[in-house]
Short mmCIF file of C-alpha atoms in Angstrom, two decimals:
data_model
loop_
_atom_site.label_atom_id
_atom_site.label_comp_id
_atom_site.label_asym_id
_atom_site.label_seq_id
_atom_site.Cartn_x
_atom_site.Cartn_y
_atom_site.Cartn_z
CA MET A 1 -1.72 22.12 -19.12
CA ALA A 2 -3.78 19.45 -17.38
CA HIS A 3 -3.89 19.71 -13.62
CA LEU A 4 -1.51 17.18 -12.06
CA THR A 5 -3.33 15.11 -9.46
CA ARG A 6 -2.52 12.19 -7.21
CA ARG A 7 -4.36 9.90 -9.61
CA THR A 8 -2.43 10.96 -12.71
CA VAL A 9 0.87 10.47 -10.91
CA LEU A 10 -0.26 7.11 -9.62
CA GLY A 11 -1.07 5.98 -13.10
CA GLY A 12 2.53 6.47 -14.19
CA ALA A 13 4.80 6.06 -11.52
CA LEU A 14 -4.72 -21.00 14.28
CA ALA A 15 -5.09 -22.26 17.28
CA SER A 16 -7.54 -20.74 19.72
CA ALA A 17 -6.08 -19.59 23.03
CA GLY A 18 -8.58 -20.78 25.64
CA THR A 19 -9.24 -18.66 28.71
CA LEU A 20 -6.52 -16.33 29.96
CA GLY A 21 -6.80 -14.27 33.11
CA LEU A 22 -3.30 -13.05 33.78
CA SER A 23 -2.10 -9.70 35.06
CA THR A 24 0.94 -8.27 33.29
CA ARG A 25 3.65 -5.65 33.54
CA ARG A 26 5.02 -3.61 30.67
CA ALA A 27 8.53 -4.86 30.18
CA VAL A 28 10.80 -5.28 27.18
CA ALA A 29 12.58 -8.59 26.89
CA ALA A 30 15.84 -8.70 24.98
CA PRO A 31 15.56 -10.88 21.87
CA LEU A 32 17.24 -14.27 22.18
CA VAL A 33 18.97 -15.40 19.00
CA VAL A 34 19.95 -19.05 18.84
CA SER A 35 22.20 -20.05 15.98
CA GLY A 36 20.65 -22.59 13.66
CA ARG A 37 17.17 -22.16 15.11
CA PRO A 38 14.16 -20.28 13.74
CA ALA A 39 14.70 -16.52 13.56
CA LEU A 40 12.12 -13.73 13.51
CA THR A 41 12.62 -11.95 10.21
CA HIS A 42 10.29 -8.95 10.47
CA GLY A 43 9.43 -8.37 14.10
CA VAL A 44 6.15 -9.20 15.82
CA MET A 45 2.76 -7.50 16.00
CA SER A 46 -0.76 -7.70 17.34
CA GLY A 47 -4.09 -6.66 15.91
CA ASP A 48 -7.86 -6.42 16.33
CA VAL A 49 -7.48 -6.19 20.11
CA THR A 50 -10.81 -5.97 21.95
CA THR A 51 -11.79 -6.08 25.62
CA SER A 52 -11.13 -9.82 25.73
CA GLY A 53 -8.85 -10.91 22.88
CA GLY A 54 -6.76 -10.18 19.85
CA VAL A 55 -4.40 -11.62 17.26
CA VAL A 56 -0.61 -11.95 17.44
CA TRP A 57 1.62 -12.38 14.39
CA ALA A 58 5.21 -13.23 13.51
CA ARG A 59 7.31 -14.48 10.61
CA THR A 60 10.22 -16.87 10.63
CA ASP A 61 13.00 -17.78 8.21
CA ARG A 62 12.12 -21.47 7.95
CA VAL A 63 9.40 -23.99 8.68
CA GLY A 64 8.40 -23.59 12.31
CA ARG A 65 5.47 -23.63 14.69
CA LEU A 66 4.47 -20.35 16.33
CA VAL A 67 4.46 -20.49 20.12
CA ALA A 68 3.10 -17.73 22.34
CA GLN A 69 3.72 -17.22 26.06
CA VAL A 70 1.04 -14.91 27.44
CA GLY A 71 1.28 -13.28 30.87
CA SER A 72 4.10 -11.79 32.94
CA GLY A 73 7.07 -13.03 34.88
CA ARG A 74 6.88 -16.76 35.57
CA SER A 75 3.09 -16.78 35.49
CA ARG A 76 2.54 -17.55 31.84
CA ARG A 77 0.36 -19.69 29.66
CA VAL A 78 1.93 -21.33 26.64
CA ILE A 79 -0.09 -21.54 23.44
CA ARG A 80 1.20 -23.57 20.52
CA GLY A 81 -0.15 -22.17 17.28
CA PRO A 82 -0.03 -23.09 13.60
CA TRP A 83 2.97 -24.01 11.49
CA ALA A 84 4.57 -21.36 9.31
CA THR A 85 5.46 -22.82 5.92
CA PRO A 86 6.19 -21.54 2.40
CA ASP A 87 2.42 -21.75 1.82
CA THR A 88 1.98 -18.86 4.30
CA ASP A 89 5.22 -17.05 3.38
CA HIS A 90 6.52 -18.37 6.73
CA THR A 91 4.03 -16.17 8.62
CA ALA A 92 1.75 -17.41 11.39
CA LYS A 93 -0.93 -15.99 13.69
CA ILE A 94 -2.56 -17.00 16.95
CA THR A 95 -5.95 -15.68 18.05
CA LEU A 96 -6.11 -15.00 21.80
CA HIS A 97 -9.37 -15.27 23.71
CA GLY A 98 -10.34 -14.75 27.34
CA LEU A 99 -8.05 -11.81 28.10
CA ARG A 100 -8.94 -9.38 30.88
CA PRO A 101 -10.35 -5.94 29.95
CA GLY A 102 -8.07 -2.98 30.47
CA ALA A 103 -4.97 -5.12 31.07
CA GLU A 104 -1.49 -4.97 29.59
CA TYR A 105 -0.02 -8.16 28.18
CA ASP A 106 3.46 -9.08 27.09
CA VAL A 107 3.12 -11.87 24.54
CA ARG A 108 6.43 -13.61 23.94
CA LEU A 109 6.53 -15.08 20.46
CA ALA A 110 8.97 -17.60 19.05
CA PHE A 111 8.96 -20.38 16.50
CA GLU A 112 9.54 -23.98 17.42
CA GLY A 113 11.74 -25.76 14.91
CA GLN A 114 11.12 -29.22 13.60
CA ASP A 115 13.57 -30.45 16.22
CA GLY A 116 11.32 -29.09 18.99
CA HIS A 117 13.65 -26.26 20.03
CA LEU A 118 12.52 -22.62 20.23
CA GLY A 119 14.33 -19.95 18.28
CA GLU A 120 14.56 -16.18 18.51
CA GLU A 121 12.02 -14.52 20.80
CA GLY A 122 10.15 -11.25 20.28
CA VAL A 123 7.63 -9.50 22.52
CA ALA A 124 4.32 -8.08 21.34
CA HIS A 125 2.85 -5.65 23.87
CA LEU A 126 -0.88 -5.19 23.81
CA ARG A 127 -3.34 -3.41 26.04
CA THR A 128 -6.87 -4.78 25.95
CA ALA A 129 -9.70 -2.30 25.66
CA PRO A 130 -11.15 -1.09 28.96
CA SER A 131 -14.68 -2.15 29.78
CA SER A 132 -15.07 1.52 30.73
CA GLY A 133 -12.72 4.47 30.85
CA ARG A 134 -10.39 6.39 28.60
CA GLN A 135 -8.50 5.25 25.53
CA SER A 136 -6.91 6.71 22.41
CA PHE A 137 -6.06 5.74 18.87
CA VAL A 138 -4.32 7.06 15.77
CA TRP A 139 -5.14 6.50 12.12
CA THR A 140 -3.67 7.22 8.70
CA GLY A 141 -3.03 5.50 5.38
CA ASP A 142 -0.72 5.29 2.38
CA THR A 143 2.68 3.73 3.06
CA ALA A 144 5.59 3.66 0.55
CA GLY A 145 3.69 5.13 -2.39
CA GLN A 146 4.64 7.18 -5.46
CA GLY A 147 8.24 5.99 -5.25
CA TRP A 148 8.94 7.29 -1.72
CA GLY A 149 10.19 4.25 0.17
CA ILE A 150 12.46 3.72 3.16
CA ASN A 151 15.04 6.52 3.19
CA PRO A 152 17.82 5.61 5.62
CA ASP A 153 19.26 9.15 5.43
CA LEU A 154 16.11 10.48 7.12
CA GLY A 155 15.70 7.66 9.60
CA GLY A 156 13.16 5.69 7.58
CA MET A 157 9.41 6.23 7.86
CA VAL A 158 9.51 8.67 10.74
CA GLY A 159 5.76 9.28 10.77
CA TYR A 160 5.37 5.92 12.47
CA ARG A 161 7.81 7.00 15.16
CA THR A 162 5.76 10.15 15.80
CA MET A 163 2.52 8.18 16.11
CA HIS A 164 4.20 5.65 18.39
CA ALA A 165 5.42 8.40 20.70
CA LEU A 166 1.81 9.32 21.50
CA ARG A 167 1.34 5.90 23.11
CA PRO A 168 -2.02 5.16 21.46
CA ASP A 169 -4.01 2.11 22.50
CA PHE A 170 -4.36 1.03 18.87
CA PHE A 171 -3.72 2.12 15.29
CA ILE A 172 -6.09 2.03 12.31
CA HIS A 173 -4.28 1.66 9.00
CA SER A 174 -6.96 2.96 6.63
CA GLY A 175 -5.65 1.21 3.54
CA ASP A 176 -2.91 1.37 0.94
CA THR A 177 -0.79 -0.55 3.41
CA VAL A 178 1.54 -1.14 0.45
CA TYR A 179 1.81 0.22 -3.10
CA ALA A 180 2.09 -2.91 -5.22
CA ASP A 181 1.78 -0.90 -8.46
CA ASN A 182 4.36 1.80 -7.68
CA PRO A 183 7.96 0.72 -8.40
CA ILE A 184 10.64 2.05 -6.06
CA SER A 185 14.03 3.07 -7.44
CA ALA A 186 17.29 3.58 -5.59
CA SER A 187 17.09 7.37 -5.86
CA VAL A 188 14.64 10.12 -6.81
CA THR A 189 15.58 13.74 -7.56
CA GLU A 190 13.11 16.10 -5.90
CA PRO A 191 11.97 19.40 -7.47
CA ASP A 192 14.44 21.40 -5.36
CA GLY A 193 17.35 19.21 -6.50
CA GLN A 194 17.70 17.16 -3.34
CA VAL A 195 18.18 13.44 -3.89
CA TRP A 196 15.89 11.06 -2.04
CA ARG A 197 17.63 7.72 -1.48
CA ASN A 198 15.58 4.53 -1.10
CA LEU A 199 16.37 1.19 0.39
CA VAL A 200 15.50 -1.25 -2.42
CA ILE A 201 14.85 -4.99 -2.70
CA PRO A 202 14.09 -6.81 -5.99
CA GLU A 203 10.36 -7.21 -5.28
CA VAL A 204 9.73 -3.44 -5.25
CA THR A 205 11.52 -2.51 -8.48
CA GLU A 206 8.55 -3.35 -10.74
CA VAL A 207 4.79 -3.69 -10.47
CA ALA A 208 3.66 -6.71 -8.44
CA GLN A 209 2.00 -9.52 -10.37
CA THR A 210 3.13 -12.78 -8.80
CA LEU A 211 2.26 -13.86 -5.28
CA GLY A 212 5.94 -13.55 -4.40
CA GLN A 213 6.05 -9.94 -5.57
CA PHE A 214 2.94 -9.03 -3.58
CA ARG A 215 4.45 -10.68 -0.50
CA GLY A 216 7.68 -8.78 -1.12
CA ARG A 217 5.86 -5.45 -0.90
CA HIS A 218 4.70 -6.24 2.64
CA ARG A 219 8.12 -7.61 3.51
CA TYR A 220 9.68 -4.35 2.35
CA ASN A 221 7.57 -2.12 4.59
CA MET A 222 8.30 -4.29 7.61
CA MET A 223 12.01 -3.69 7.04
CA ASP A 224 11.46 -0.19 8.42
CA ALA A 225 12.55 0.01 12.07
CA ASN A 226 9.89 2.60 12.93
CA ILE A 227 7.07 0.39 11.69
CA ARG A 228 8.44 -2.69 13.48
CA ALA A 229 8.81 -0.80 16.76
CA MET A 230 5.30 0.62 16.63
CA TYR A 231 3.66 -2.62 15.53
CA ALA A 232 5.31 -4.53 18.37
CA ASP A 233 3.85 -2.05 20.84
CA VAL A 234 0.55 -0.84 19.33
CA PRO A 235 -2.21 -3.18 18.06
CA VAL A 236 -3.18 -2.66 14.41
CA LEU A 237 -6.62 -2.58 12.81
CA ALA A 238 -5.71 -3.15 9.17
CA GLN A 239 -7.80 -2.23 6.14
CA TRP A 240 -7.07 -2.57 2.46
CA ASP A 241 -7.82 -0.27 -0.46
CA ASP A 242 -6.63 -0.20 -4.06
CA HIS A 243 -2.83 -0.10 -4.01
CA GLU A 244 -2.47 -3.43 -2.26
CA THR A 245 -3.37 -4.62 -5.78
CA LEU A 246 -3.24 -1.64 -8.19
CA ASN A 247 -4.57 1.87 -8.61
CA ASN A 248 -8.37 2.31 -8.67
CA TRP A 249 -9.13 -1.37 -9.32
CA TYR A 250 -12.57 -2.94 -9.18
CA PRO A 251 -13.74 -6.57 -9.51
CA GLY A 252 -13.97 -7.84 -13.08
CA GLU A 253 -11.65 -5.18 -14.49
CA VAL A 254 -9.29 -6.11 -17.35
CA LEU A 255 -6.20 -3.94 -17.65
CA ASP A 256 -4.84 -2.11 -20.65
CA ASP A 257 -1.38 -1.55 -19.18
CA SER A 258 1.78 -2.78 -20.91
CA ARG A 259 3.57 -3.22 -17.58
CA TYR A 260 1.35 -6.21 -16.78
CA THR A 261 1.52 -9.64 -18.38
CA GLU A 262 -1.42 -10.71 -16.20
CA ARG A 263 -4.23 -8.33 -17.19
CA ARG A 264 -7.10 -9.92 -15.22
CA VAL A 265 -7.53 -7.82 -12.09
CA ASP A 266 -9.45 -10.59 -10.30
CA VAL A 267 -6.38 -12.81 -10.56
CA LEU A 268 -4.08 -10.06 -9.32
CA ALA A 269 -6.48 -9.16 -6.49
CA ALA A 270 -6.65 -12.75 -5.28
CA ARG A 271 -2.86 -12.90 -5.02
CA ALA A 272 -2.76 -9.47 -3.39
CA LYS A 273 -5.40 -10.44 -0.84
CA GLN A 274 -3.58 -13.64 0.09
CA ALA A 275 -0.36 -11.70 0.70
CA TRP A 276 -2.22 -8.98 2.63
CA ARG A 277 -3.89 -11.50 4.92
CA GLU A 278 -0.62 -13.31 5.53
CA TRP A 279 1.10 -10.09 6.54
CA GLN A 280 -1.63 -8.39 8.60
CA PRO A 281 -2.63 -9.29 12.18
CA ILE A 282 -6.24 -9.99 11.26
CA GLY A 283 -7.92 -13.12 12.56
CA ASP A 284 -9.06 -16.11 10.54
CA ASP A 285 -11.82 -17.04 12.96
CA ASP A 286 -14.81 -15.29 14.49
CA ALA A 287 -15.30 -13.85 17.98
CA ARG A 288 -16.17 -17.30 19.37
CA GLY A 289 -13.11 -18.98 17.96
CA ARG A 290 -14.95 -20.66 15.10
CA ARG A 291 -13.75 -20.67 11.52
CA THR A 292 -15.97 -18.62 9.27
CA SER A 293 -17.99 -20.38 6.59
CA ASP A 294 -15.52 -19.49 3.84
CA GLY A 295 -12.52 -20.42 5.99
CA ARG A 296 -11.44 -16.80 6.15
CA ASN A 297 -12.79 -13.96 8.20
CA ARG A 298 -14.13 -10.99 6.26
CA ILE A 299 -12.07 -7.86 5.96
CA TYR A 300 -15.08 -5.85 7.14
CA ARG A 301 -15.60 -6.38 10.86
CA LYS A 302 -16.44 -4.79 14.18
CA VAL A 303 -13.76 -4.38 16.85
CA ALA A 304 -15.38 -3.89 20.26
CA ARG A 305 -13.41 -1.48 22.43
CA GLY A 306 -15.53 -1.32 25.58
CA ARG A 307 -18.23 0.97 26.89
CA HIS A 308 -17.28 4.05 24.91
CA LEU A 309 -16.13 2.71 21.54
CA ASP A 310 -16.93 0.26 18.75
CA VAL A 311 -14.85 0.44 15.56
CA PHE A 312 -16.42 -0.71 12.29
CA CYS A 313 -13.73 -1.48 9.70
CA LEU A 314 -15.13 -1.34 6.17
CA ASP A 315 -14.07 -3.00 2.92
CA MET A 316 -14.82 -0.59 0.08
CA ARG A 317 -12.91 -2.56 -2.56
CA THR A 318 -14.03 -6.20 -2.65
CA PHE A 319 -17.69 -5.52 -3.54
CA LYS A 320 -17.15 -2.36 -5.57
CA SER A 321 -19.04 -1.71 -8.80
CA PRO A 322 -17.09 -0.72 -11.96
CA ASN A 323 -15.81 2.84 -12.06
CA THR A 324 -18.27 4.86 -14.17
CA ALA A 325 -19.44 8.45 -14.11
CA GLY A 326 -21.53 7.40 -11.10
CA THR A 327 -24.78 8.85 -12.38
CA GLU A 328 -26.83 5.66 -12.63
CA PRO A 329 -30.44 6.25 -11.48
CA TYR A 330 -30.25 3.03 -9.48
CA ARG A 331 -28.18 1.90 -6.49
CA THR A 332 -24.69 0.64 -7.37
CA ALA A 333 -22.20 -0.88 -4.96
CA ILE A 334 -19.36 0.62 -2.98
CA LEU A 335 -19.98 -1.57 0.08
CA GLY A 336 -22.32 -4.12 -1.44
CA ARG A 337 -25.70 -5.16 -0.07
CA GLU A 338 -24.39 -7.79 2.37
CA GLN A 339 -21.86 -5.43 3.96
CA THR A 340 -24.33 -2.54 4.05
CA ASP A 341 -26.94 -4.69 5.80
CA TRP A 342 -24.27 -5.93 8.23
CA LEU A 343 -23.17 -2.39 9.07
CA ILE A 344 -26.73 -1.17 9.70
CA ARG A 345 -27.44 -4.20 11.87
CA GLU A 346 -24.25 -3.86 13.92
CA LEU A 347 -24.65 -0.11 14.37
CA ARG A 348 -28.17 -0.71 15.71
CA ARG A 349 -26.88 -3.38 18.11
CA SER A 350 -23.97 -1.29 19.37
CA ARG A 351 -24.28 0.05 22.90
CA ALA A 352 -20.95 1.88 22.77
CA THR A 353 -21.00 5.65 23.23
CA TRP A 354 -19.07 6.23 20.00
CA LYS A 355 -19.36 4.32 16.74
CA VAL A 356 -16.27 4.99 14.64
CA ILE A 357 -16.63 3.91 11.01
CA ALA A 358 -13.18 3.34 9.53
CA ALA A 359 -13.56 3.74 5.77
CA ASP A 360 -10.87 3.25 3.15
CA LEU A 361 -12.46 5.82 0.80
CA PRO A 362 -13.95 9.27 1.60
CA LEU A 363 -17.65 10.02 1.11
CA GLY A 364 -17.72 13.53 -0.30
CA VAL A 365 -14.34 14.04 -1.97
CA ILE A 366 -14.42 13.79 -5.77
CA VAL A 367 -11.75 11.23 -6.73
CA PRO A 368 -11.54 10.94 -10.54
CA ASP A 369 -10.45 7.80 -12.38
CA GLY A 370 -9.77 9.38 -15.75
CA PRO A 371 -11.70 12.20 -17.42
CA VAL A 372 -15.19 10.79 -16.68
CA ALA A 373 -15.17 7.81 -14.32
CA GLN A 374 -15.18 8.17 -10.55
CA GLU A 375 -13.22 6.08 -8.06
CA SER A 376 -15.06 6.76 -4.81
CA VAL A 377 -18.64 7.60 -3.76
CA ALA A 378 -18.96 11.17 -5.05
CA ASN A 379 -19.87 11.69 -8.73
CA ARG A 380 -19.36 15.46 -9.32
CA ASP A 381 -23.15 15.97 -9.48
CA PRO A 382 -24.26 18.14 -6.52
CA GLY A 383 -27.88 17.07 -6.86
CA LYS A 384 -29.85 14.09 -5.59
CA PRO A 385 -27.97 10.83 -4.91
CA LEU A 386 -27.13 8.66 -7.94
CA GLY A 387 -25.11 5.49 -8.42
CA ARG A 388 -22.98 4.64 -5.39
CA GLU A 389 -24.35 7.67 -3.57
CA LEU A 390 -27.69 5.88 -3.35
CA GLU A 391 -26.09 3.12 -1.27
CA ILE A 392 -24.57 5.66 1.12
CA ALA A 393 -27.85 7.60 1.23
CA HIS A 394 -29.63 4.41 2.29
CA LEU A 395 -27.03 3.80 5.00
CA LEU A 396 -27.27 7.35 6.35
CA GLN A 397 -31.05 7.21 6.25
CA GLN A 398 -31.08 3.99 8.28
CA ILE A 399 -28.67 5.45 10.84
CA LYS A 400 -31.13 8.30 11.38
CA ARG A 401 -34.23 6.10 11.32
CA HIS A 402 -32.86 3.82 14.03
CA ASP A 403 -31.56 6.75 16.09
CA VAL A 404 -27.94 5.59 16.01
CA ARG A 405 -26.03 8.40 17.68
CA ASN A 406 -22.42 9.55 17.89
CA VAL A 407 -21.15 8.22 14.55
CA LEU A 408 -17.71 9.43 13.44
CA TRP A 409 -16.14 8.53 10.09
CA VAL A 410 -12.34 8.33 9.71
CA THR A 411 -10.51 7.71 6.44
CA ALA A 412 -7.39 8.38 4.37
CA ASP A 413 -6.80 7.67 0.62
CA VAL A 414 -6.66 11.21 -0.83
CA HIS A 415 -3.18 12.17 0.42
CA TYR A 416 -4.06 15.26 2.43
CA THR A 417 -5.79 15.95 5.72
CA ALA A 418 -9.21 17.50 6.31
CA ALA A 419 -12.17 17.81 8.64
CA HIS A 420 -15.54 17.59 6.91
CA HIS A 421 -18.88 18.24 8.59
CA TYR A 422 -21.95 16.87 6.79
CA ASP A 423 -25.33 18.47 7.48
CA PRO A 424 -28.73 17.99 5.78
CA SER A 425 -29.36 21.74 5.92
CA ARG A 426 -26.71 22.15 3.21
CA ALA A 427 -27.49 18.96 1.28
CA ALA A 428 -29.47 17.81 -1.74
CA PHE A 429 -30.27 14.63 0.20
CA THR A 430 -31.63 15.59 3.62
CA ASP A 431 -32.79 12.41 5.37
CA PHE A 432 -29.79 11.93 7.68
CA THR A 433 -28.28 13.09 10.94
CA PRO A 434 -25.26 15.46 10.85
CA PHE A 435 -21.87 13.80 11.25
CA TRP A 436 -18.11 14.37 10.96
CA GLU A 437 -15.70 12.76 8.51
CA LEU A 438 -11.99 13.17 9.31
CA VAL A 439 -9.33 12.52 6.68
CA ALA A 440 -5.66 11.89 7.48
CA GLY A 441 -2.76 10.78 5.30
CA PRO A 442 -0.43 10.06 3.69
CA ILE A 443 1.90 8.82 6.39
CA SER A 444 4.78 8.00 4.02
CA ALA A 445 3.88 8.46 0.35
CA GLY A 446 3.43 11.31 -2.12
CA ALA A 447 1.37 14.23 -0.79
CA PHE A 448 -1.14 16.22 -2.88
CA SER A 449 -3.39 19.26 -2.59
CA PRO A 450 -6.93 19.09 -1.17
CA GLY A 451 -9.63 17.80 -3.50
CA VAL A 452 -12.98 19.21 -4.59
CA MET A 453 -16.13 18.24 -2.65
CA ASP A 454 -19.45 16.97 -3.96
CA ALA A 455 -22.43 18.77 -2.37
CA THR A 456 -24.95 15.90 -2.37
CA PHE A 457 -24.57 15.19 1.38
CA GLY A 458 -23.89 18.78 2.38
CA PRO A 459 -20.22 18.73 3.41
CA GLU A 460 -18.51 21.77 4.86
CA VAL A 461 -14.72 21.76 4.71
CA VAL A 462 -13.94 23.01 8.20
CA PHE A 463 -10.21 22.41 7.80
CA ALA A 464 -7.93 21.15 5.03
CA LYS A 465 -4.19 21.04 4.41
CA GLY A 466 -2.19 19.41 1.66
CA ALA A 467 1.09 19.57 -0.18
CA ALA A 468 2.94 22.60 -1.52
CA TYR A 469 3.20 20.79 -4.89
CA ALA A 470 2.04 17.52 -6.41
CA ASN A 471 3.72 14.36 -5.15
CA GLN A 472 5.65 16.10 -2.37
CA SER A 473 7.99 13.71 -0.56
CA PRO A 474 7.84 13.07 3.20
CA ARG A 475 11.15 14.90 3.71
CA SER A 476 9.85 18.02 5.50
CA GLY A 477 7.06 16.28 7.43
CA SER A 478 4.71 19.25 7.00
CA ALA A 479 2.59 17.68 4.23
CA HIS A 480 2.18 14.20 5.71
CA PHE A 481 -0.49 13.53 8.27
CA PHE A 482 -2.24 11.30 10.76
CA GLY A 483 -5.25 11.64 13.02
CA HIS A 484 -5.51 11.18 16.77
CA VAL A 485 -8.60 10.51 18.88
CA ALA A 486 -8.76 10.49 22.69
CA ILE A 487 -11.88 9.42 24.56
CA ALA A 488 -12.18 10.57 28.17
CA GLU A 489 -13.65 8.75 31.14
CA ASP A 490 -16.98 10.57 30.66
CA GLY A 491 -17.14 9.84 26.91
CA LEU A 492 -15.90 13.21 25.63
CA LEU A 493 -14.11 12.59 22.31
CA THR A 494 -11.27 14.87 21.28
CA ALA A 495 -10.28 14.50 17.63
CA GLY A 496 -7.14 16.03 16.19
CA LEU A 497 -5.24 16.15 12.91
CA ARG A 498 -1.44 16.31 13.01
CA ASP A 499 1.51 16.35 10.67
CA ILE A 500 4.31 13.82 11.09
CA THR A 501 6.44 16.27 13.06
CA GLY A 502 3.74 15.95 15.74
CA SER A 503 2.28 19.45 15.30
CA VAL A 504 -1.46 19.69 16.00
CA LEU A 505 -3.11 21.34 12.98
CA TRP A 506 -6.77 21.07 13.99
CA SER A 507 -8.63 19.79 17.03
CA ARG A 508 -12.24 19.58 18.15
CA ASP A 509 -14.00 18.31 21.29
CA LEU A 510 -17.11 16.30 20.46
CA GLN A 511 -19.65 15.83 23.24
CA PRO A 512 -21.62 12.58 23.00
CA GLU A 513 -25.38 12.82 22.67
#
C-alpha cells in the first residue's frame, strides 16, 4: 500500500495617514450598529505594523468610504480612506504613517455611507514596534484545510484563541491562509467514528475558480469568532502559498483535473491573488506612502520591528519554477532572481539584532508532488546543490560572505512542527553559516507525520512532532501547532513550539552574536 501523505490527501479532498503622534490607552469600545447604515461584516484588523506605521482593514455590506479615528479618548485624528465597492468585495484599507514607536493605538473604523453618515464601528488595537526593548510574536500556517472547517461544537478554530491568549505583538501567517481547492462538507466522520460538523457556506462546497469563490474562501475563515477576535487585537503579517489557489501550483501550469473548467493556473492564480490582497491587511503603497510602480506592493517585503528585529516575508510561489525532480545542473527559481537579490541587499542593510526570514516553504524537508517531481527546495538528492537548491545555496553563501548574523527561518506548510539546525559540518554544501529553521503548523487543518529531510544543507532534526495518523482533525489539539518567539530587552531570543492547547513542546534560548 502506498504511504498516505499530506500531498496525496490534498490531491483528492488608500489614503495616506499623514503624521500621527498620539498616546493611547487599551480600551474596547462597544460596536455601534445603526439601522440602515453601513455594517461591518467580518470584523476589523491591522497588519504590517512597524515602529511608525501599519495598515488597517475592514469590510462593509454596501458601498461606503472607510473612515479611521486614530488616538485615544477625545484626542483623535480622523482619516478618510478609500471607497469600498463591489470591485474590492466591499473591503477597504488605510495605511497609517507617523505613529510613535512602542505605543498602543485604538483605531476606530467605520464606513461612511453615500449619505455621509457613519455606520457600525469596530476597534482595531495595534501596538507599534518598540525602537528598543522586548517584543514577541507567534506564527503558524494552514487554515481550514483538508475538509476541517469551522466546527461550532468545538468552539470554532480554537488554535487562534490560544495564540491570542499569549498577547503577542504580531502574528505571522506563513501561508495557506485559505484552502481554495479543498471543499468543505457539512460533516466528516473521523476514524474513531466521531462526527466532525462544519459550518458551511456555498462558496466552500466546491473548488474555487471564479473570483467570487476565491473571495468566499476568505469570507468563510473570517466568520470564525476566534480569528476575528485575534485579528482585531494582533497585527498580521500575511503570506501566501499554494492553497490560496490550488495544491502545489506553479506559474504556467495547465491542470489535468476534471473538477476545474478553467485549467489555466495563471488565470486562477490572478483571481486568487486579487481576493487574497483584498482580504489581507497588506499595504498597497511603499514605506514612504508612494504607490509602487505596478500599482500594488509586492508580497515579499521587510517589516521593520525596531532595534532587535526585522522580519523578511518571502513569496515562494509567484516566481517559482515548474515542479520537476529538481536535479537540474543549473539554478532554477524558488524565489526568483529579483527577490533573491532584494533579500540579500536588505539583509546586508539591516541593523536589527535578529533577522527573521518568514518563508512559506521549508528548506530541507522533502515535499513530493507526485512520484518524481518536488514541490519545495529539497530534491531527495543528499549531494551537492542542484535545481532550486542552487538558488538557496547562493543566498546562504551571500549571507556568510557579508557576515549577516543572527538569521532565523520560520515556516509552516508541512502540517507538523519541528526544529531544524543546519550546519556546514554535516552538509554537502559547506559555504554557509549555521542557522535554525523552525516549522509550526497546521493551526486548523489536517495534520500529518513528520517528513524526510534532504542532507544537502546539513539539517539535524532536533525536535519533531506530528499526527497520530494521516489527516488528523484539530479535535484533540495535540497534533496542531504554532510557534512563539520572545525577544528580551538585551536581545536574547527565546523560541518555542506549542500545540493548540498551549503546551510547550520544545524551547530554546538563542544568544545573539
